[in-house]
PDB file of C-alpha atoms in Angstrom:
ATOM      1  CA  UNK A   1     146.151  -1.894 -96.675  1.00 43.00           C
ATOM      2  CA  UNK A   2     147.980  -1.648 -93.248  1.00 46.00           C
ATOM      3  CA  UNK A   3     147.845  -4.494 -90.519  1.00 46.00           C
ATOM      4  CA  UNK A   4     146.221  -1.311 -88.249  1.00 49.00           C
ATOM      5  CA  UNK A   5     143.629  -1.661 -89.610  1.00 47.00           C
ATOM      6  CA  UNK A   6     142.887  -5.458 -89.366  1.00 45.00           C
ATOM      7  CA  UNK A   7     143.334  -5.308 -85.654  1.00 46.00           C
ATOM      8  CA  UNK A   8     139.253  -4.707 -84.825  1.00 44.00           C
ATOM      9  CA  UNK A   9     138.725  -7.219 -86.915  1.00 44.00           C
ATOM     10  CA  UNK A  10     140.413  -9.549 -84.216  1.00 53.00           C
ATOM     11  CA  UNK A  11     137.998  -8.212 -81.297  1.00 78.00           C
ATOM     12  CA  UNK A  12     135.357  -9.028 -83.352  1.00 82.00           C
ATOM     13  CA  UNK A  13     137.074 -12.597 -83.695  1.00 84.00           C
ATOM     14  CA  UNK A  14     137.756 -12.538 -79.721  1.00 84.00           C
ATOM     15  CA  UNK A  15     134.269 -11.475 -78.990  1.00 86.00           C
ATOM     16  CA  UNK A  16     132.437 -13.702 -82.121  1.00 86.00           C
ATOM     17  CA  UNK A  17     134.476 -16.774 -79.832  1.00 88.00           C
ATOM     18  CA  UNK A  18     133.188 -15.656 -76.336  1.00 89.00           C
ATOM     19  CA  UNK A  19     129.502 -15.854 -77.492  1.00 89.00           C
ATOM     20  CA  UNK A  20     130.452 -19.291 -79.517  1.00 91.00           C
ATOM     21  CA  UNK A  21     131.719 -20.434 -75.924  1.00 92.00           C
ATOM     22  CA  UNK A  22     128.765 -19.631 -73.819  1.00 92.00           C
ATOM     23  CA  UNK A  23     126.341 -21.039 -76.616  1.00 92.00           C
ATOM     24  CA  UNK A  24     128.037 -24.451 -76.488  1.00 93.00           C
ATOM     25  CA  UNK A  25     128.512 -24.261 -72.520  1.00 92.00           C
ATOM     26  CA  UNK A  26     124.894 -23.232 -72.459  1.00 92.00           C
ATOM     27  CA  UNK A  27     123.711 -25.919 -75.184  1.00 94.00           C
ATOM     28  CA  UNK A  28     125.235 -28.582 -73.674  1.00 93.00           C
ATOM     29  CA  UNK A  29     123.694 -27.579 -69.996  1.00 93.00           C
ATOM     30  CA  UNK A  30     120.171 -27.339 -71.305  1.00 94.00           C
ATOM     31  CA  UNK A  31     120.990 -31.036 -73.045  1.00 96.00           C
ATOM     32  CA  UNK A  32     121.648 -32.572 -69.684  1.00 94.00           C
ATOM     33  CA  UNK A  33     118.696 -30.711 -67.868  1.00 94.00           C
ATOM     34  CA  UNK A  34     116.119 -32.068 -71.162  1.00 97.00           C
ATOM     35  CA  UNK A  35     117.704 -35.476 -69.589  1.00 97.00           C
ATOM     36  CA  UNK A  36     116.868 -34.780 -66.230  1.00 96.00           C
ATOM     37  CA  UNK A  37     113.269 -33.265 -67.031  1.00 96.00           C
ATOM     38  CA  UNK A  38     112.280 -36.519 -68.479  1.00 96.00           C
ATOM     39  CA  UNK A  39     114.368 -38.699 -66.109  1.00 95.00           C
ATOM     40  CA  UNK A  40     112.319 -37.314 -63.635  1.00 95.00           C
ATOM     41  CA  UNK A  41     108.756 -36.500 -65.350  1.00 94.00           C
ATOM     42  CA  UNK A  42     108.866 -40.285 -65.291  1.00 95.00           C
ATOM     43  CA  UNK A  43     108.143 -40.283 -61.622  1.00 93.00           C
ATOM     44  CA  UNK A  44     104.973 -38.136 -61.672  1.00 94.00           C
ATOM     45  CA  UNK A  45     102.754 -41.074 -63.611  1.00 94.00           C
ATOM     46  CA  UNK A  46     103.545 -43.742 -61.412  1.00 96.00           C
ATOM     47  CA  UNK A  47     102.831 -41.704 -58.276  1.00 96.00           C
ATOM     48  CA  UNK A  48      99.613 -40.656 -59.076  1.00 96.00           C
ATOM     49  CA  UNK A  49      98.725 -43.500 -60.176  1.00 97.00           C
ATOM     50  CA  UNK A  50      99.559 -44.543 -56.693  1.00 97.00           C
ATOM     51  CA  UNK A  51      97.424 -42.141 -54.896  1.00 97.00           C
ATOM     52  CA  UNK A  52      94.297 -42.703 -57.132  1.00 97.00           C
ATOM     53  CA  UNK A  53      94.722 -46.422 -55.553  1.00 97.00           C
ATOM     54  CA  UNK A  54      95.242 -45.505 -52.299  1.00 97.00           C
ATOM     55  CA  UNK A  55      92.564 -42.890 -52.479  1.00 97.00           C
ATOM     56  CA  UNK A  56      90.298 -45.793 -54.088  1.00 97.00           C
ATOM     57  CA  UNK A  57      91.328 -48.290 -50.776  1.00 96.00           C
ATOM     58  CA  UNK A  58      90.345 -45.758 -48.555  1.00 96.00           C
ATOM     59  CA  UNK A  59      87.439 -45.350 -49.971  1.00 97.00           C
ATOM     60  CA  UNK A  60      86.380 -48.737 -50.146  1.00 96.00           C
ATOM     61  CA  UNK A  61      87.715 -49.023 -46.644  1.00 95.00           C
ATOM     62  CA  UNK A  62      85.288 -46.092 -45.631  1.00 95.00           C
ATOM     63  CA  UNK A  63      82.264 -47.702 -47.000  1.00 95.00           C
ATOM     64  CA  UNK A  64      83.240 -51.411 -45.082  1.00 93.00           C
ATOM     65  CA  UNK A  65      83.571 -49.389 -41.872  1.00 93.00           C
ATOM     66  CA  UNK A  66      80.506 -47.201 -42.581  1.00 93.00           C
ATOM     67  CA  UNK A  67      78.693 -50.694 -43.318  1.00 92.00           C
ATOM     68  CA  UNK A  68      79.925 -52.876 -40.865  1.00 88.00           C
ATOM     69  CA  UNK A  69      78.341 -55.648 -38.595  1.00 89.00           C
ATOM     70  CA  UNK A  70      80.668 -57.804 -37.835  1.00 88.00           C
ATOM     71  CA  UNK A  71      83.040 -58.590 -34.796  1.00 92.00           C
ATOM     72  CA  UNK A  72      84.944 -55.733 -32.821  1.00 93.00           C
ATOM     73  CA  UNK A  73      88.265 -56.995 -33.972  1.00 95.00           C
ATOM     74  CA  UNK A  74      87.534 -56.755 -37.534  1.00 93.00           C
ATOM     75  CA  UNK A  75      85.785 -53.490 -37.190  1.00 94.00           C
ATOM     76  CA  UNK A  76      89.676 -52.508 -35.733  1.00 95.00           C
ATOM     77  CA  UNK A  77      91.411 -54.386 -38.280  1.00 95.00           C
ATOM     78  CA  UNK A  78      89.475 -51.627 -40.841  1.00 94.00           C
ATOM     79  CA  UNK A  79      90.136 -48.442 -38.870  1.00 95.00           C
ATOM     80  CA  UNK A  80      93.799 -49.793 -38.909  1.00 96.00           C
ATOM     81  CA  UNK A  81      93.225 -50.077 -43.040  1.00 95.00           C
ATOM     82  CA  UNK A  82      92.014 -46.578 -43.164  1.00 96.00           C
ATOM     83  CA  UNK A  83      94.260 -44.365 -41.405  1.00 96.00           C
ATOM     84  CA  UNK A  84      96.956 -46.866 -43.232  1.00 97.00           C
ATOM     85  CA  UNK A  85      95.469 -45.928 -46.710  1.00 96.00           C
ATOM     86  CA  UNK A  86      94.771 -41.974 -45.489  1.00 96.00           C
ATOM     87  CA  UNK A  87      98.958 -41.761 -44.446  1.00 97.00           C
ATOM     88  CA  UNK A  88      99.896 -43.794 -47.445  1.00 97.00           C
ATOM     89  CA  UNK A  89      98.003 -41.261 -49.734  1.00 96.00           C
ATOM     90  CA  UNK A  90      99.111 -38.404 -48.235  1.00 97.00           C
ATOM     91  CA  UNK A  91     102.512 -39.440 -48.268  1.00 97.00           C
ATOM     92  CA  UNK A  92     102.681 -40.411 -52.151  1.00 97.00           C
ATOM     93  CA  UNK A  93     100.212 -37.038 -52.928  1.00 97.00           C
ATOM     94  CA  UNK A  94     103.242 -35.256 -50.981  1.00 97.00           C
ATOM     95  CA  UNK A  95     105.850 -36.925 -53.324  1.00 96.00           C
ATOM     96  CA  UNK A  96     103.917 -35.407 -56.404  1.00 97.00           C
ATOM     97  CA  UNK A  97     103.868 -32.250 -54.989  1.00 97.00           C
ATOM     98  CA  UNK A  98     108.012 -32.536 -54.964  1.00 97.00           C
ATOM     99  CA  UNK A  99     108.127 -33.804 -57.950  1.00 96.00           C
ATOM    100  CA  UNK A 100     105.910 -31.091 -59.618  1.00 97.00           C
ATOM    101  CA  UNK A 101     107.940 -28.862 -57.628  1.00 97.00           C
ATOM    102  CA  UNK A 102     110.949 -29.821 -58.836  1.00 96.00           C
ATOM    103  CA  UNK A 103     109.458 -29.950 -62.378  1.00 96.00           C
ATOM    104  CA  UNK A 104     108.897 -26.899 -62.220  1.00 96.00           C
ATOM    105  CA  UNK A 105     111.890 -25.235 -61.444  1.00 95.00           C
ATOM    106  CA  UNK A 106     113.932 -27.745 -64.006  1.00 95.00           C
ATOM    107  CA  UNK A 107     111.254 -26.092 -66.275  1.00 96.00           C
ATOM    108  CA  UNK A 108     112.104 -22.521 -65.121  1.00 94.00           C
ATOM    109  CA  UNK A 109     116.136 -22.967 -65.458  1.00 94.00           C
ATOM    110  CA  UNK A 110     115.261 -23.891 -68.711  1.00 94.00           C
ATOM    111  CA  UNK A 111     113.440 -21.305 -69.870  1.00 95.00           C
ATOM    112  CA  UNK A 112     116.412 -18.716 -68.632  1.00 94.00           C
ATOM    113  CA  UNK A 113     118.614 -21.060 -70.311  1.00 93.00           C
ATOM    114  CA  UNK A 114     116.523 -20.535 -74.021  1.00 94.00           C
ATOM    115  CA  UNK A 115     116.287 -16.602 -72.867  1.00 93.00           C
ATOM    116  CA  UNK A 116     120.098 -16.737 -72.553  1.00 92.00           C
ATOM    117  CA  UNK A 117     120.762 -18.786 -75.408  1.00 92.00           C
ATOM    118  CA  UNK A 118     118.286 -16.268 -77.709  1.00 92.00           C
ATOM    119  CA  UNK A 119     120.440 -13.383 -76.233  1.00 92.00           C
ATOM    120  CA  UNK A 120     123.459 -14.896 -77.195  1.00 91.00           C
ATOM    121  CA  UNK A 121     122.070 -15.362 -80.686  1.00 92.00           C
ATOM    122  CA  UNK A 122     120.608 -12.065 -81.003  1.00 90.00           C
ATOM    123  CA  UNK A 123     124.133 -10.471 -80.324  1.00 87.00           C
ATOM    124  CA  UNK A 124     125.814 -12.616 -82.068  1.00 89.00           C
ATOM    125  CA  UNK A 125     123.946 -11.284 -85.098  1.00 90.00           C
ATOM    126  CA  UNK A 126     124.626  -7.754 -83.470  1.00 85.00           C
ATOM    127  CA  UNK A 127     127.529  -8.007 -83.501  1.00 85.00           C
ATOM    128  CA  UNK A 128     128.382  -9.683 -86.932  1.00 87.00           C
ATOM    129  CA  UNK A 129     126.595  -6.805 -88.489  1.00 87.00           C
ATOM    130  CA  UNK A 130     128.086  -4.349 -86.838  1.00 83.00           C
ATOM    131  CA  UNK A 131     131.438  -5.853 -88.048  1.00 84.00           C
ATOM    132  CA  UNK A 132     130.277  -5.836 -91.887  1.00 86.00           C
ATOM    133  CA  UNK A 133     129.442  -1.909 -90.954  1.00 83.00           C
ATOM    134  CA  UNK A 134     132.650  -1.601 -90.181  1.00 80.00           C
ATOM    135  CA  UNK A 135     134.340  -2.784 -93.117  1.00 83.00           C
ATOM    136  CA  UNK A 136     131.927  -1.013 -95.711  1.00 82.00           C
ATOM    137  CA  UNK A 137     132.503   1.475 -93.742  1.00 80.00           C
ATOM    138  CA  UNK A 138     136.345   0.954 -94.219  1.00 82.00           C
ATOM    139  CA  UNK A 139     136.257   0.255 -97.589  1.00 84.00           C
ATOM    140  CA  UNK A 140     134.005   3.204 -98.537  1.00 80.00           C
ATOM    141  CA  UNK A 141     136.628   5.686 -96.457  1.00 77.00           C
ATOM    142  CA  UNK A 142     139.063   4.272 -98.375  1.00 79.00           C
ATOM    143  CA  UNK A 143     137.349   4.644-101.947  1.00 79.00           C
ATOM    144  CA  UNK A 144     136.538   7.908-100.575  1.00 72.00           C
ATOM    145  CA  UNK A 145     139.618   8.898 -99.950  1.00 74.00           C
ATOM    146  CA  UNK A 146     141.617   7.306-103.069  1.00 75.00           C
ATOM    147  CA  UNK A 147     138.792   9.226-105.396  1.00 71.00           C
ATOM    148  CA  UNK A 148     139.064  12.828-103.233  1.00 66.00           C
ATOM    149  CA  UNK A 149     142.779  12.722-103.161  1.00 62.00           C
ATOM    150  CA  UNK A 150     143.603  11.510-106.983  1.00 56.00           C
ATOM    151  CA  UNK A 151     144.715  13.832-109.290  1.00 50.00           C
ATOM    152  CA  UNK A 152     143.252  13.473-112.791  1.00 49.00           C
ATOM    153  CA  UNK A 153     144.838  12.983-115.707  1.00 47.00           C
ATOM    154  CA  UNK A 154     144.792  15.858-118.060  1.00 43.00           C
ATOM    155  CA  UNK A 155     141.393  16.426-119.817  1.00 46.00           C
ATOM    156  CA  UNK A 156     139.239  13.971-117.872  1.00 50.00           C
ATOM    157  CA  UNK A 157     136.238  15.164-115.752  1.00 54.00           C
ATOM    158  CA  UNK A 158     136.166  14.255-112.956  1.00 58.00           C
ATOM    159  CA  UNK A 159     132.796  13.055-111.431  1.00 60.00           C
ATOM    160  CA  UNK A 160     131.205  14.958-108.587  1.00 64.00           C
ATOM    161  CA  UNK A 161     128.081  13.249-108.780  1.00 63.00           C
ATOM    162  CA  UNK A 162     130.298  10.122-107.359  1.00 61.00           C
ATOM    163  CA  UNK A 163     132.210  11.734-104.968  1.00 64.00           C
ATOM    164  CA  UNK A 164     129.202  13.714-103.754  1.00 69.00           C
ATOM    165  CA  UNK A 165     127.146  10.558-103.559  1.00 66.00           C
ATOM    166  CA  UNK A 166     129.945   8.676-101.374  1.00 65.00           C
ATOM    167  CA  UNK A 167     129.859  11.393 -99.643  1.00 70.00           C
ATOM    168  CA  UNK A 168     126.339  10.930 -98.688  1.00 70.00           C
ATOM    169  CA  UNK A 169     126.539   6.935 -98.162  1.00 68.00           C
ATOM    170  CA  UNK A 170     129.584   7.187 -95.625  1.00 68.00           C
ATOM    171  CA  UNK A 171     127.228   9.774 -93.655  1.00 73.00           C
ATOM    172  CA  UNK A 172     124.287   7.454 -93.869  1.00 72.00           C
ATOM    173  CA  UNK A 173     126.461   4.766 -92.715  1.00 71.00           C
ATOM    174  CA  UNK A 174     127.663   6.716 -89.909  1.00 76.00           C
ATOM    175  CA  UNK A 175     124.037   7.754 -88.984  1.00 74.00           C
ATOM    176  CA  UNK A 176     123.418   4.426 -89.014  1.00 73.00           C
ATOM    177  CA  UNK A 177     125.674   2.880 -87.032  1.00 73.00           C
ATOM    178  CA  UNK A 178     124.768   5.908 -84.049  1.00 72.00           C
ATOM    179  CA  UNK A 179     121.262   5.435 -84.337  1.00 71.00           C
ATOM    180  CA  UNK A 180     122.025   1.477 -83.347  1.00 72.00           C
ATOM    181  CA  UNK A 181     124.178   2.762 -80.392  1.00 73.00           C
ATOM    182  CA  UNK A 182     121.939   4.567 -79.367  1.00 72.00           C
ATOM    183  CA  UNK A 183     118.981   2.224 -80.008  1.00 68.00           C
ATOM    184  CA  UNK A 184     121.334  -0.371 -78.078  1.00 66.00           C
ATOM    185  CA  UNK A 185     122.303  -2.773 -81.185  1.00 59.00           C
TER     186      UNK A 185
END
């Protein structure tokens, strides 16, 4: 066999290595962001646990206002407690909004990170059977060719029903291989 022919084996090679590349690069990216996403999931409990208490203060606040009947400076004292409890609330329900938020779109990259890393797999496999195509249909040219081109010894038949039947599997090979060009594979 000539070294010609070896050489698309090598782009296969160049190409099978570009995909291994941006699996790992992606792999190890969606690694770090798992890290982050439950770095920072962490945050979410304790913050609403912190607005449940401050809505529970203000609450309680509320009712000691609404039931008051004691001196004006206490009665202030109170009002001071509730719009304390109302901005501390609304602060920390603000902070789980960001969170979430940010959640969210850690969540998203991820996803297009699994979408990515699916694509790479899925043409990866495209691509590695695509490359055993290539050699059957290689070696089936050359068996092909070897078994058209012999000459036959004296008094031995030679077998059409072979070479006719190679003939039809390099066809359905090619057919093959241009329906999944034009399919996209």
């Amino acid at each position: 066999m000539n070294t010609d022919s070896a050489q698309p084996h090598d782009n296969y090679d160049a190409f099978l290595s570009r995909l291994d590349a941006a699996t790992t690069s992606l792999s190890t990216r969606a690694g770090s962001l798992d890290k982050a996403m439950a770095a920072v999931s962490l945050l979410v409990g304790p913050y609403e646990s912190a607005v449940r208490k401050w809505a529970r203060r203000r609450h309680y606040v509320s009712e000691q206002l609404a039931a008051h009947s004691g001196s004006p400076q206490s009665y202030t004292a109170l009002c001071e407690l509730h719009i304390v409890a109302g901005k501390m609330e609304s602060m920390l329900r603000g902070r789980v909004e960001r969170v979430t938020e940010k959640l969210a779109v850690m969540q998203g990259r991820r996803e297009a990170i699994d979408k990515a890393l699916l694509e790479l797999e899925l043409s990866r496999i495209k691509l590695t059977t695509s490359r055993m195509l290539s050699q059957d249909r290689e070696e089936l040219s050359g068996i092909f060719s070897e078994l058209a081109g012999s000459t036959v010894a004296t008094g031995a038949i030679p077998d059409m029903g072979l070479l006719s039947d190679l003939k039809e599997a390099r066809e359905a090979i090619i057919l093959a291989e241009a329906l999944m060009e034009v399919k996209g594979y």
